[in-house]
Amino acid sequence: MPEERATIIDISQERWKTAQKFELEFAQNTIGSDDDWNLWWMEKYSNYSFLEGKEFQNVLEVGCGPHTNVRYILPKITVGKIWLEDPLIQYYITHYLNQCPSTTDMIKSLIKKPSKRVNFCLELFSNLSYSVDLSSAKLEDLPYKDSQMDLVICINVLDHVNNYDSCMSEMSRVLKSGGILILGQDLTNAEDLVNCPEVVSDIGHPIKVDHTILDDTLSRSFETLTRKVLPREEGRNPEAHYSTYLGVFQKK
Ligand SMILES: C[S@@+](CC[C@H](N)C(=O)[O-])C[C@H]1O[C@@H](n2cnc3c(N)ncnc32)[C@H](O)[C@@H]1O
């Protein structure tokens, strides 16, 4: 793997807002698809089988997006409460509710057909066994207490944020000692910047991280349970990214 680094870990608020405008337009165009690579991540994480049978009181998905990854984890685990955070969450929910002429009827029909794959808010709210808390806060400044969470999921988020270091500190702060972090992320290096000019001009992904910066940050507060740095050809977007990072970590 090339040694040269090409990281960008902090951007202006204005640049972040431009990226989020792009993200919102992307969601508006694709929200009906019911998947933003969530099935791909699940497969790469071996169907989350390492979580099978475990109990977590508080489960947080940061940058949860319109579809969430947690919905594919929930059947494996026992959960007390789910916390979903995304600066665009209000939009995602409003959009879904507007799409359904009769939300109540929709929820009733879902209860009759629990296997039907639908968008996350209706799916989670229709299952009365889950208590769900939604927040539009930024990952850089989470509105949760220290050590509140038992499981944190952060998949396909870090290249969208405002400040990488603050996001990593916050995830560490809200996880209790022994808690689990699932972190999945496309990686960028200098070779990508040269070979794929779209990576440089990419409006929607302003932050660029490589595996060395993730390893370094994570090693300060986490033990590694599993970690894969996929070769380019096995990654999520081989043309643009030299690798994709798939890690499971335990808070020290
Ligand atoms: C590519 S989407 C991925 C969504 C979800 N994680 C998934 O895998 O389906 C990236 C998400 O990150 C969110 N995001 C961007 N900046 C963020 C920030 N500073 N804090 C938390 N989430 C952020 C966006 O609003 C968007 O919903």
Tab-separated table of C-alpha atoms and ligand atoms in Angstrom:
chain	number	residue	atom	x	y	z
A	1	MET	CA	0.000	0.000	0.000
A	2	PRO	CA	1.363	3.483	-0.794
A	3	GLU	CA	2.898	5.283	2.181
A	4	GLU	CA	2.006	8.854	1.285
A	5	ARG	CA	-0.828	10.398	3.281
A	6	ALA	CA	-3.596	12.685	2.100
A	7	THR	CA	-5.666	13.272	5.195
A	8	ILE	CA	-8.095	16.158	5.744
A	9	ILE	CA	-9.504	16.024	9.260
A	10	ASP	CA	-10.988	19.466	9.839
A	11	ILE	CA	-13.067	21.725	7.590
A	12	SER	CA	-14.891	25.024	8.001
A	13	GLN	CA	-18.500	25.122	9.083
A	14	GLU	CA	-19.343	26.634	5.681
A	15	ARG	CA	-17.679	23.740	3.834
A	16	TRP	CA	-19.533	21.232	6.037
A	17	LYS	CA	-22.874	22.911	5.277
A	18	THR	CA	-22.138	22.648	1.542
A	19	ALA	CA	-21.450	18.932	1.973
A	20	GLN	CA	-24.661	18.485	3.957
A	21	LYS	CA	-26.666	20.272	1.248
A	22	PHE	CA	-25.249	17.740	-1.195
A	23	GLU	CA	-26.073	14.904	1.236
A	24	LEU	CA	-29.659	16.084	1.578
A	25	GLU	CA	-30.104	16.256	-2.208
A	26	PHE	CA	-28.593	12.773	-2.493
A	27	ALA	CA	-31.054	11.473	0.115
A	28	GLN	CA	-33.980	13.165	-1.630
A	29	ASN	CA	-33.088	11.372	-4.855
A	30	THR	CA	-32.409	7.963	-3.333
A	31	ILE	CA	-34.568	7.776	-0.195
A	32	GLY	CA	-36.977	5.348	-1.837
A	33	SER	CA	-34.215	2.792	-2.392
A	34	ASP	CA	-34.334	1.572	1.233
A	35	ASP	CA	-30.581	0.940	1.241
A	36	ASP	CA	-27.422	3.049	1.259
A	37	TRP	CA	-24.923	0.163	1.138
A	38	ASN	CA	-26.282	-1.116	4.458
A	39	LEU	CA	-26.559	-4.667	3.110
A	40	TRP	CA	-22.988	-4.434	1.769
A	41	TRP	CA	-21.654	-3.422	5.188
A	42	MET	CA	-23.660	-6.187	6.853
A	43	GLU	CA	-22.147	-8.790	4.549
A	44	LYS	CA	-18.608	-7.467	5.138
A	45	TYR	CA	-19.243	-7.613	8.892
A	46	SER	CA	-20.214	-11.299	8.481
A	47	ASN	CA	-23.888	-10.506	9.087
A	48	TYR	CA	-22.905	-9.062	12.492
A	49	SER	CA	-22.765	-12.627	13.768
A	50	PHE	CA	-20.140	-11.624	16.383
A	51	LEU	CA	-22.963	-9.805	18.205
A	52	GLU	CA	-25.297	-12.808	18.230
A	53	GLY	CA	-27.081	-13.250	21.572
A	54	LYS	CA	-25.428	-10.262	23.276
A	55	GLU	CA	-27.322	-7.773	25.434
A	56	PHE	CA	-26.855	-4.013	25.169
A	57	GLN	CA	-28.797	-1.569	27.312
A	58	ASN	CA	-28.117	1.548	25.197
A	59	VAL	CA	-27.344	1.320	21.472
A	60	LEU	CA	-26.372	4.466	19.545
A	61	GLU	CA	-26.011	4.820	15.778
A	62	VAL	CA	-24.281	8.082	14.876
A	63	GLY	CA	-24.854	9.629	11.439
A	64	CYS	CA	-27.600	7.047	11.098
A	65	GLY	CA	-28.829	8.367	7.731
A	66	PRO	CA	-32.253	7.654	6.286
A	67	HIS	CA	-32.013	3.877	6.516
A	68	THR	CA	-29.708	3.009	9.442
A	69	ASN	CA	-27.401	0.022	9.880
A	70	VAL	CA	-28.749	-0.761	13.330
A	71	ARG	CA	-31.920	-2.270	11.838
A	72	TYR	CA	-29.781	-5.190	10.607
A	73	ILE	CA	-28.112	-5.575	14.015
A	74	LEU	CA	-31.295	-5.528	16.089
A	75	PRO	CA	-32.417	-9.085	15.219
A	76	LYS	CA	-29.118	-10.409	16.638
A	77	ILE	CA	-29.143	-8.678	20.014
A	78	THR	CA	-31.247	-7.786	23.025
A	79	VAL	CA	-31.621	-4.025	23.401
A	80	GLY	CA	-32.893	-1.680	26.107
A	81	LYS	CA	-33.033	1.589	24.164
A	82	ILE	CA	-31.972	2.769	20.700
A	83	TRP	CA	-30.493	6.230	20.163
A	84	LEU	CA	-30.316	7.595	16.608
A	85	GLU	CA	-28.318	10.715	15.805
A	86	ASP	CA	-27.980	12.578	12.497
A	87	PRO	CA	-27.999	16.321	11.721
A	88	LEU	CA	-30.499	15.583	8.919
A	89	ILE	CA	-32.765	13.333	10.987
A	90	GLN	CA	-35.647	15.787	11.061
A	91	TYR	CA	-35.680	15.861	7.286
A	92	TYR	CA	-35.502	12.082	7.005
A	93	ILE	CA	-38.454	11.578	9.334
A	94	THR	CA	-40.610	14.359	7.922
A	95	HIS	CA	-40.020	13.033	4.439
A	96	TYR	CA	-41.018	9.508	5.408
A	97	LEU	CA	-44.130	10.606	7.217
A	98	ASN	CA	-45.164	12.789	4.257
A	99	GLN	CA	-44.705	9.835	1.958
A	100	CYS	CA	-47.279	7.819	3.879
A	101	PRO	CA	-50.827	9.132	3.401
A	102	SER	CA	-51.916	7.301	6.493
A	103	THR	CA	-49.071	6.591	8.833
A	104	THR	CA	-51.327	4.756	11.239
A	105	ASP	CA	-52.557	2.363	8.568
A	106	MET	CA	-49.016	1.875	7.368
A	107	ILE	CA	-47.823	0.980	10.848
A	108	LYS	CA	-50.730	-1.414	11.312
A	109	SER	CA	-49.925	-3.137	8.023
A	110	LEU	CA	-46.290	-3.436	9.017
A	111	ILE	CA	-47.197	-5.135	12.251
A	112	LYS	CA	-49.043	-7.725	10.182
A	113	LYS	CA	-46.025	-8.121	7.889
A	114	PRO	CA	-42.998	-7.777	10.170
A	115	SER	CA	-40.564	-9.074	7.580
A	116	LYS	CA	-41.311	-6.279	5.106
A	117	ARG	CA	-38.268	-4.033	4.677
A	118	VAL	CA	-39.234	-0.413	5.079
A	119	ASN	CA	-37.593	2.821	6.137
A	120	PHE	CA	-36.208	2.916	9.616
A	121	CYS	CA	-38.496	5.213	11.535
A	122	LEU	CA	-41.681	3.419	10.640
A	123	GLU	CA	-40.002	0.083	11.130
A	124	LEU	CA	-38.627	0.966	14.547
A	125	PHE	CA	-41.725	2.800	15.741
A	126	SER	CA	-43.962	0.002	14.544
A	127	ASN	CA	-42.153	-2.442	16.763
A	128	LEU	CA	-43.366	-1.528	20.196
A	129	SER	CA	-40.609	-3.476	21.888
A	130	TYR	CA	-38.051	-0.771	20.979
A	131	SER	CA	-37.760	2.583	22.636
A	132	VAL	CA	-36.102	5.024	20.207
A	133	ASP	CA	-34.595	8.449	20.908
A	134	LEU	CA	-33.798	10.735	17.929
A	135	SER	CA	-31.297	13.602	17.922
A	136	SER	CA	-30.241	16.066	15.223
A	137	ALA	CA	-27.054	16.983	17.117
A	138	LYS	CA	-23.662	16.699	15.415
A	139	LEU	CA	-21.329	13.861	16.213
A	140	GLU	CA	-18.770	16.480	17.258
A	141	ASP	CA	-20.998	17.424	20.200
A	142	LEU	CA	-23.200	14.526	21.265
A	143	PRO	CA	-26.007	15.298	23.744
A	144	TYR	CA	-25.376	12.141	25.802
A	145	LYS	CA	-23.742	11.562	29.171
A	146	ASP	CA	-20.266	10.158	29.649
A	147	SER	CA	-20.287	6.325	29.516
A	148	GLN	CA	-24.005	6.240	28.631
A	149	MET	CA	-23.758	3.849	25.669
A	150	ASP	CA	-22.995	0.125	25.488
A	151	LEU	CA	-22.759	-0.116	21.682
A	152	VAL	CA	-21.945	2.659	19.183
A	153	ILE	CA	-22.272	2.170	15.412
A	154	CYS	CA	-20.477	4.559	13.058
A	155	ILE	CA	-20.609	3.357	9.458
A	156	ASN	CA	-19.943	5.514	6.413
A	157	VAL	CA	-20.032	8.761	8.416
A	158	LEU	CA	-16.557	10.094	9.211
A	159	ASP	CA	-15.822	11.427	5.704
A	160	HIS	CA	-18.964	13.603	6.001
A	161	VAL	CA	-18.250	15.339	9.321
A	162	ASN	CA	-16.866	18.722	10.314
A	163	ASN	CA	-14.018	17.657	12.584
A	164	TYR	CA	-12.644	14.126	12.761
A	165	ASP	CA	-10.877	14.415	16.138
A	166	SER	CA	-13.957	15.760	17.947
A	167	CYS	CA	-16.094	12.956	16.514
A	168	MET	CA	-13.666	10.274	17.675
A	169	SER	CA	-13.418	11.849	21.151
A	170	GLU	CA	-17.182	12.013	21.478
A	171	MET	CA	-17.701	8.371	20.545
A	172	SER	CA	-15.087	7.411	23.096
A	173	ARG	CA	-16.617	9.662	25.768
A	174	VAL	CA	-20.178	8.318	25.483
A	175	LEU	CA	-19.120	4.654	25.392
A	176	LYS	CA	-18.719	2.957	28.743
A	177	SER	CA	-15.617	0.948	29.558
A	178	GLY	CA	-16.056	-2.459	27.927
A	179	GLY	CA	-18.552	-1.008	25.415
A	180	ILE	CA	-18.306	-1.832	21.718
A	181	LEU	CA	-17.626	0.470	18.761
A	182	ILE	CA	-18.373	-0.707	15.212
A	183	LEU	CA	-16.557	1.568	12.795
A	184	GLY	CA	-16.737	1.216	8.998
A	185	GLN	CA	-15.114	3.770	6.735
A	186	ASP	CA	-13.846	4.311	3.178
A	187	LEU	CA	-10.173	5.319	3.231
A	188	THR	CA	-8.289	7.815	1.053
A	189	ASN	CA	-4.576	8.140	0.281
A	190	ALA	CA	-2.386	10.200	-2.050
A	191	GLU	CA	-2.712	7.638	-4.828
A	192	ASP	CA	-6.498	8.149	-4.820
A	193	LEU	CA	-6.085	11.916	-5.142
A	194	VAL	CA	-3.854	11.466	-8.187
A	195	ASN	CA	-5.720	8.634	-9.909
A	196	CYS	CA	-9.252	9.780	-9.195
A	197	PRO	CA	-9.723	13.565	-9.589
A	198	GLU	CA	-13.348	13.197	-8.457
A	199	VAL	CA	-12.009	12.430	-4.990
A	200	VAL	CA	-10.436	15.903	-4.886
A	201	SER	CA	-13.512	17.715	-6.201
A	202	ASP	CA	-15.943	15.569	-4.174
A	203	ILE	CA	-18.417	17.970	-2.539
A	204	GLY	CA	-20.123	15.376	-0.363
A	205	HIS	CA	-17.062	13.804	1.290
A	206	PRO	CA	-14.869	16.627	2.599
A	207	ILE	CA	-12.986	14.638	5.266
A	208	LYS	CA	-10.291	12.179	4.122
A	209	VAL	CA	-8.817	9.605	6.473
A	210	ASP	CA	-6.491	6.652	5.985
A	211	HIS	CA	-5.997	3.515	8.064
A	212	THR	CA	-2.980	4.904	9.941
A	213	ILE	CA	-4.876	7.845	11.405
A	214	LEU	CA	-7.767	5.602	12.433
A	215	ASP	CA	-5.390	3.066	14.004
A	216	ASP	CA	-3.581	5.819	15.866
A	217	THR	CA	-6.727	7.515	17.226
A	218	LEU	CA	-8.456	4.270	18.146
A	219	SER	CA	-5.435	2.770	19.917
A	220	ARG	CA	-5.570	5.558	22.523
A	221	SER	CA	-8.922	4.473	23.995
A	222	PHE	CA	-9.841	1.120	22.460
A	223	GLU	CA	-8.702	-2.486	22.280
A	224	THR	CA	-9.067	-3.984	18.817
A	225	LEU	CA	-11.449	-6.946	18.627
A	226	THR	CA	-11.390	-7.268	14.826
A	227	ARG	CA	-9.938	-4.999	12.165
A	228	LYS	CA	-9.820	-5.362	8.393
A	229	VAL	CA	-8.218	-2.975	5.916
A	230	LEU	CA	-9.709	-4.356	2.719
A	231	PRO	CA	-7.639	-4.350	-0.476
A	232	ARG	CA	-8.831	-1.813	-3.049
A	233	GLU	CA	-10.615	-4.387	-5.196
A	234	GLU	CA	-12.644	-5.672	-2.231
A	235	GLY	CA	-13.546	-2.205	-0.963
A	236	ARG	CA	-16.787	-0.334	-1.365
A	237	ASN	CA	-15.598	1.968	-4.147
A	238	PRO	CA	-12.329	0.684	-5.675
A	239	GLU	CA	-12.046	3.490	-8.220
A	240	ALA	CA	-12.019	6.197	-5.591
A	241	HIS	CA	-10.640	4.554	-2.426
A	242	TYR	CA	-7.516	2.437	-1.867
A	243	SER	CA	-9.296	0.585	0.923
A	244	THR	CA	-12.287	0.274	3.210
A	245	TYR	CA	-11.817	-0.064	6.973
A	246	LEU	CA	-13.957	-2.471	8.998
A	247	GLY	CA	-13.306	-2.503	12.715
A	248	VAL	CA	-14.831	-3.674	15.962
A	249	PHE	CA	-13.302	-2.140	19.079
A	250	GLN	CA	-13.778	-2.341	22.831
A	251	LYS	CA	-13.505	0.761	24.995
A	252	LYS	CA	-10.645	0.439	27.513
B	1	LIG	C1	-23.443	8.496	3.626
B	1	LIG	S1	-24.597	8.863	4.891
B	1	LIG	C2	-24.525	7.312	5.787
B	1	LIG	C3	-25.701	7.105	6.663
B	1	LIG	C4	-25.666	5.786	7.457
B	1	LIG	N1	-24.549	5.763	8.369
B	1	LIG	C5	-25.653	4.608	6.531
B	1	LIG	O1	-24.617	3.897	6.486
B	1	LIG	O2	-26.673	4.376	5.867
B	1	LIG	C6	-23.698	9.967	5.961
B	1	LIG	C7	-24.551	10.583	7.066
B	1	LIG	O3	-23.672	11.313	7.935
B	1	LIG	C8	-24.387	12.420	8.413
B	1	LIG	N2	-23.466	13.430	8.934
B	1	LIG	C9	-22.794	14.386	8.257
B	1	LIG	N3	-22.097	15.156	9.105
B	1	LIG	C10	-22.326	14.686	10.338
B	1	LIG	C11	-21.903	15.086	11.639
B	1	LIG	N4	-21.085	16.105	11.813
B	1	LIG	N5	-22.358	14.388	12.685
B	1	LIG	C12	-23.172	13.317	12.513
B	1	LIG	N6	-23.609	12.902	11.315
B	1	LIG	C13	-23.193	13.577	10.234
B	1	LIG	C14	-25.182	12.883	7.209
B	1	LIG	O4	-26.249	13.722	7.567
B	1	LIG	C15	-25.608	11.562	6.573
B	1	LIG	O5	-26.889	11.167	6.998
